[in-house]
Amino acid sequence: EAQVTQNPRYLITVTGKKLTVTCSQNMNHEYMSWYRQDPGLGLRQIYYSMNVEVTDKGDVPEGYKVSRKEKRNFPLILESPSPNQTSLYFCASSLKINREIFFGPGTRLTVT
Amino acid sequence: DAKTTQPTSMDCAEGRAANLPCNHSTISGNEYVYWYRQIHSQGPQYIIHGLKNNETNEMASLIITEDRKSSTLILPHATLRDTAVYYCIGAGNTGANSKLTFGKGITLSVRP
C-alpha cells in the first residue's frame, strides 16, 4: 500500500532532550516536506527536500534540522526541543513538487 | 499573502451535493487551484486540482470560472465521512510561487 509513515505517533519529552521523528515513503517520491500544525495558525511548512541531498527551509525552520540521505527517508531532528515546539507534525511526499501530495498520519509532540 | 479566501464554515444534508466556494482573484495565470481536506487531525488528503478547465475525479468535481477568479468544489453526494476542513490553495509548479500555503479552510459539516 502506498503510504507515508511517521514514527513515533505520539511523544512526550522534556526541554533540551534531542529527538528525531522519522518519516518514510514507499512511492519513490522525489519531493518530501515537513509541516507543523498549531491551533489558529494552520499548517506551516518547516523544511522541504526536492531530492536526495537537496533540502531547503520552509516558513518556520528555526529549531529544526532535516536530512535526506536516501530518497525514501526524511527525518526531522529537534536538537534541543523547547515547549514552543509542542505541535502536531506531518510529513508529506509527492512525485514532483505540487503533484498530488501524500501526508503521513501525524506525530503529536509535547515538550514540557 | 493569502491567495485564496473561503467562508469559515458551511453545512449540507447527507446525500445532497456540497458546493464549496473559493475566491482566488489574485492568482496568476500559471498557478493551479488545489483542494485538500483534513478530517479531524488526520493528515490532509489531496482531492483535486485544476488550472482553467473543469476537472472531475472519483472524489469530486472542480468548477473554475472562466476568469479564474473563483472556483467551486463539488462533492456530489455528501456523506457523514465528508465532514472535514477543506482547503483551497493557489500555487504554481515551479519557483517561488510553488509553495502550498494552507489557510484556515472551510469547515464542512454534513448533517444526517
XYZ file of C-alpha atoms in Angstrom:
224
model
C 0.000 0.000 0.000
C 1.303 3.426 -0.996
C 1.855 5.428 2.141
C 3.856 7.851 4.228
C 4.716 6.581 7.669
C 5.872 8.561 10.670
C 7.254 7.425 13.995
C 6.564 7.928 16.745
C 2.911 8.908 16.509
C 2.901 10.379 19.998
C 5.819 11.679 22.025
C 6.115 13.490 25.331
C 9.587 14.748 26.104
C 11.424 17.329 28.166
C 13.112 20.541 27.159
C 16.559 20.053 25.676
C 16.422 16.313 25.056
C 17.294 15.678 21.415
C 14.733 13.759 19.422
C 14.164 12.530 15.890
C 10.846 11.949 14.165
C 11.256 9.543 11.296
C 9.394 9.757 8.004
C 9.418 7.192 5.245
C 7.559 6.850 1.953
C 7.318 3.822 -0.324
C 6.264 5.609 -3.524
C 9.692 6.612 -4.869
C 8.711 10.251 -4.489
C 11.297 12.952 -5.091
C 9.671 15.705 -3.058
C 9.269 15.467 0.709
C 8.417 18.047 3.333
C 7.592 18.595 6.982
C 4.747 20.700 8.353
C 3.620 21.639 11.800
C 0.032 22.419 12.690
C -0.995 24.618 15.573
C -4.457 25.883 16.558
C -5.251 29.146 14.847
C -2.075 29.058 12.752
C -2.890 26.297 10.323
C -0.301 24.152 8.574
C 3.121 25.715 8.210
C 5.997 24.246 6.281
C 9.191 23.604 8.234
C 11.584 22.141 5.667
C 11.337 20.542 2.280
C 13.527 18.424 0.040
C 13.444 18.321 -3.728
C 15.568 15.166 -3.897
C 18.358 13.279 -2.166
C 20.854 15.628 -0.516
C 18.747 18.670 -1.511
C 16.927 20.361 1.360
C 15.694 23.880 1.970
C 13.969 25.923 4.633
C 10.254 26.414 4.702
C 8.397 29.060 6.652
C 9.322 28.030 10.205
C 12.695 26.216 10.162
C 14.119 27.602 13.428
C 14.907 24.858 15.922
C 14.702 22.033 13.385
C 17.088 20.085 11.202
C 16.452 17.616 8.426
C 18.468 15.286 6.256
C 17.778 13.423 3.022
C 20.391 10.738 2.612
C 18.014 8.317 0.935
C 15.075 9.008 -1.298
C 12.555 7.268 0.925
C 13.502 8.795 4.303
C 13.280 12.362 5.568
C 13.807 12.554 9.334
C 13.028 15.659 11.353
C 15.521 16.404 14.105
C 14.977 18.615 17.126
C 18.411 19.120 18.643
C 17.163 20.937 21.745
C 13.368 20.868 21.891
C 11.535 23.688 23.618
C 7.903 23.959 24.745
C 7.034 26.172 21.751
C 7.728 23.172 19.537
C 4.787 21.349 21.064
C 2.693 20.717 17.991
C 1.209 18.226 15.543
C 3.743 17.360 12.866
C 3.072 15.998 9.397
C 5.472 14.572 6.886
C 4.447 14.679 3.241
C 5.703 13.465 -0.106
C 4.895 13.793 -3.776
C 6.306 12.585 -7.057
C 7.196 16.128 -8.073
C 6.592 19.442 -6.407
C 2.885 20.130 -6.169
C 1.702 16.951 -7.733
C -0.700 15.052 -5.519
C 0.830 15.296 -2.047
C 0.509 12.386 0.347
C 0.581 13.208 4.032
C 1.579 10.957 6.883
C -0.713 10.301 9.851
C 0.935 12.892 12.059
C 3.121 12.946 15.163
C 1.784 14.681 18.226
C 4.738 16.086 20.158
C 4.574 17.580 23.632
C 7.649 19.259 25.089
C 7.449 20.017 28.812
C -0.099 36.703 1.270
C -3.283 34.718 1.148
C -4.060 33.864 -2.430
C -7.464 32.386 -1.673
C -10.406 33.239 0.556
C -13.049 30.829 1.746
C -16.070 31.099 4.021
C -15.415 29.882 7.519
C -17.978 27.130 7.535
C -20.974 25.597 5.841
C -23.176 22.604 6.208
C -25.195 20.359 3.980
C -27.523 17.393 4.289
C -26.260 13.888 3.821
C -26.830 12.662 0.276
C -27.027 16.160 -1.172
C -24.343 17.906 -3.156
C -21.910 20.044 -1.188
C -20.708 23.096 -3.112
C -17.673 24.688 -1.511
C -16.744 28.121 -2.879
C -13.315 29.690 -3.108
C -12.212 33.118 -4.277
C -8.778 33.464 -5.837
C -8.877 36.695 -7.783
C -5.136 37.330 -7.359
C -3.658 34.045 -8.525
C -1.509 34.318 -11.603
C -2.103 32.616 -14.904
C 0.248 29.727 -14.249
C -0.995 28.952 -10.754
C -3.212 25.971 -10.164
C -6.119 25.711 -7.761
C -5.660 22.800 -5.364
C -8.135 21.330 -2.932
C -7.192 19.287 0.098
C -9.221 18.220 3.075
C -8.361 17.301 6.639
C -10.523 15.090 8.771
C -10.051 15.830 12.455
C -6.265 15.973 12.976
C -5.517 13.324 10.363
C -3.041 14.139 7.622
C -4.514 16.305 4.863
C -5.799 14.412 1.852
C -5.490 15.558 -1.745
C -8.810 15.919 -3.530
C -8.322 17.552 -6.907
C -6.586 20.370 -8.739
C -7.069 22.362 -11.919
C -5.723 25.246 -13.955
C -8.550 26.575 -16.076
C -10.619 23.655 -17.242
C -13.167 21.953 -15.053
C -11.906 18.722 -13.546
C -13.586 15.628 -12.182
C -12.283 12.577 -10.396
C -13.731 9.858 -8.210
C -13.913 12.173 -5.221
C -15.160 15.494 -6.534
C -15.583 17.986 -9.334
C -13.820 21.311 -9.615
C -15.509 24.116 -11.480
C -13.272 27.095 -12.265
C -14.813 30.291 -13.611
C -13.662 31.467 -16.987
C -11.897 34.480 -15.481
C -10.237 32.165 -12.916
C -11.197 34.449 -10.071
C -13.155 31.812 -8.241
C -13.923 28.132 -8.189
C -16.283 25.635 -6.589
C -15.506 22.202 -5.271
C -18.471 19.887 -5.607
C -18.929 16.735 -3.583
C -21.843 15.213 -5.490
C -23.351 13.075 -2.724
C -22.016 14.176 0.650
C -21.734 11.588 3.401
C -21.081 11.999 7.105
C -17.464 10.984 6.452
C -17.037 14.082 4.302
C -17.225 16.266 7.412
C -13.818 17.933 7.400
C -11.879 21.144 6.860
C -11.439 21.810 3.157
C -8.510 23.890 1.954
C -8.470 25.776 -1.325
C -4.896 26.657 -2.305
C -3.411 28.547 -5.223
C 0.120 27.570 -6.268
C 2.333 27.091 -9.282
C 4.600 24.178 -10.127
C 7.931 25.959 -10.188
C 9.857 28.661 -8.442
C 8.748 30.982 -5.707
C 5.022 30.504 -6.300
C 5.161 26.739 -5.937
C 4.676 26.600 -2.191
C 1.346 25.284 -0.955
C 0.092 27.629 1.755
C -2.710 26.147 3.823
C -5.016 28.826 5.180
C -7.847 28.273 7.633
C -10.007 26.440 5.122
C -13.734 25.936 5.280
C -15.273 23.575 7.794
C -17.919 21.436 6.123
C -20.402 19.750 8.416
C -22.567 17.079 6.841
C -25.737 16.542 8.835
C -27.761 13.307 8.841
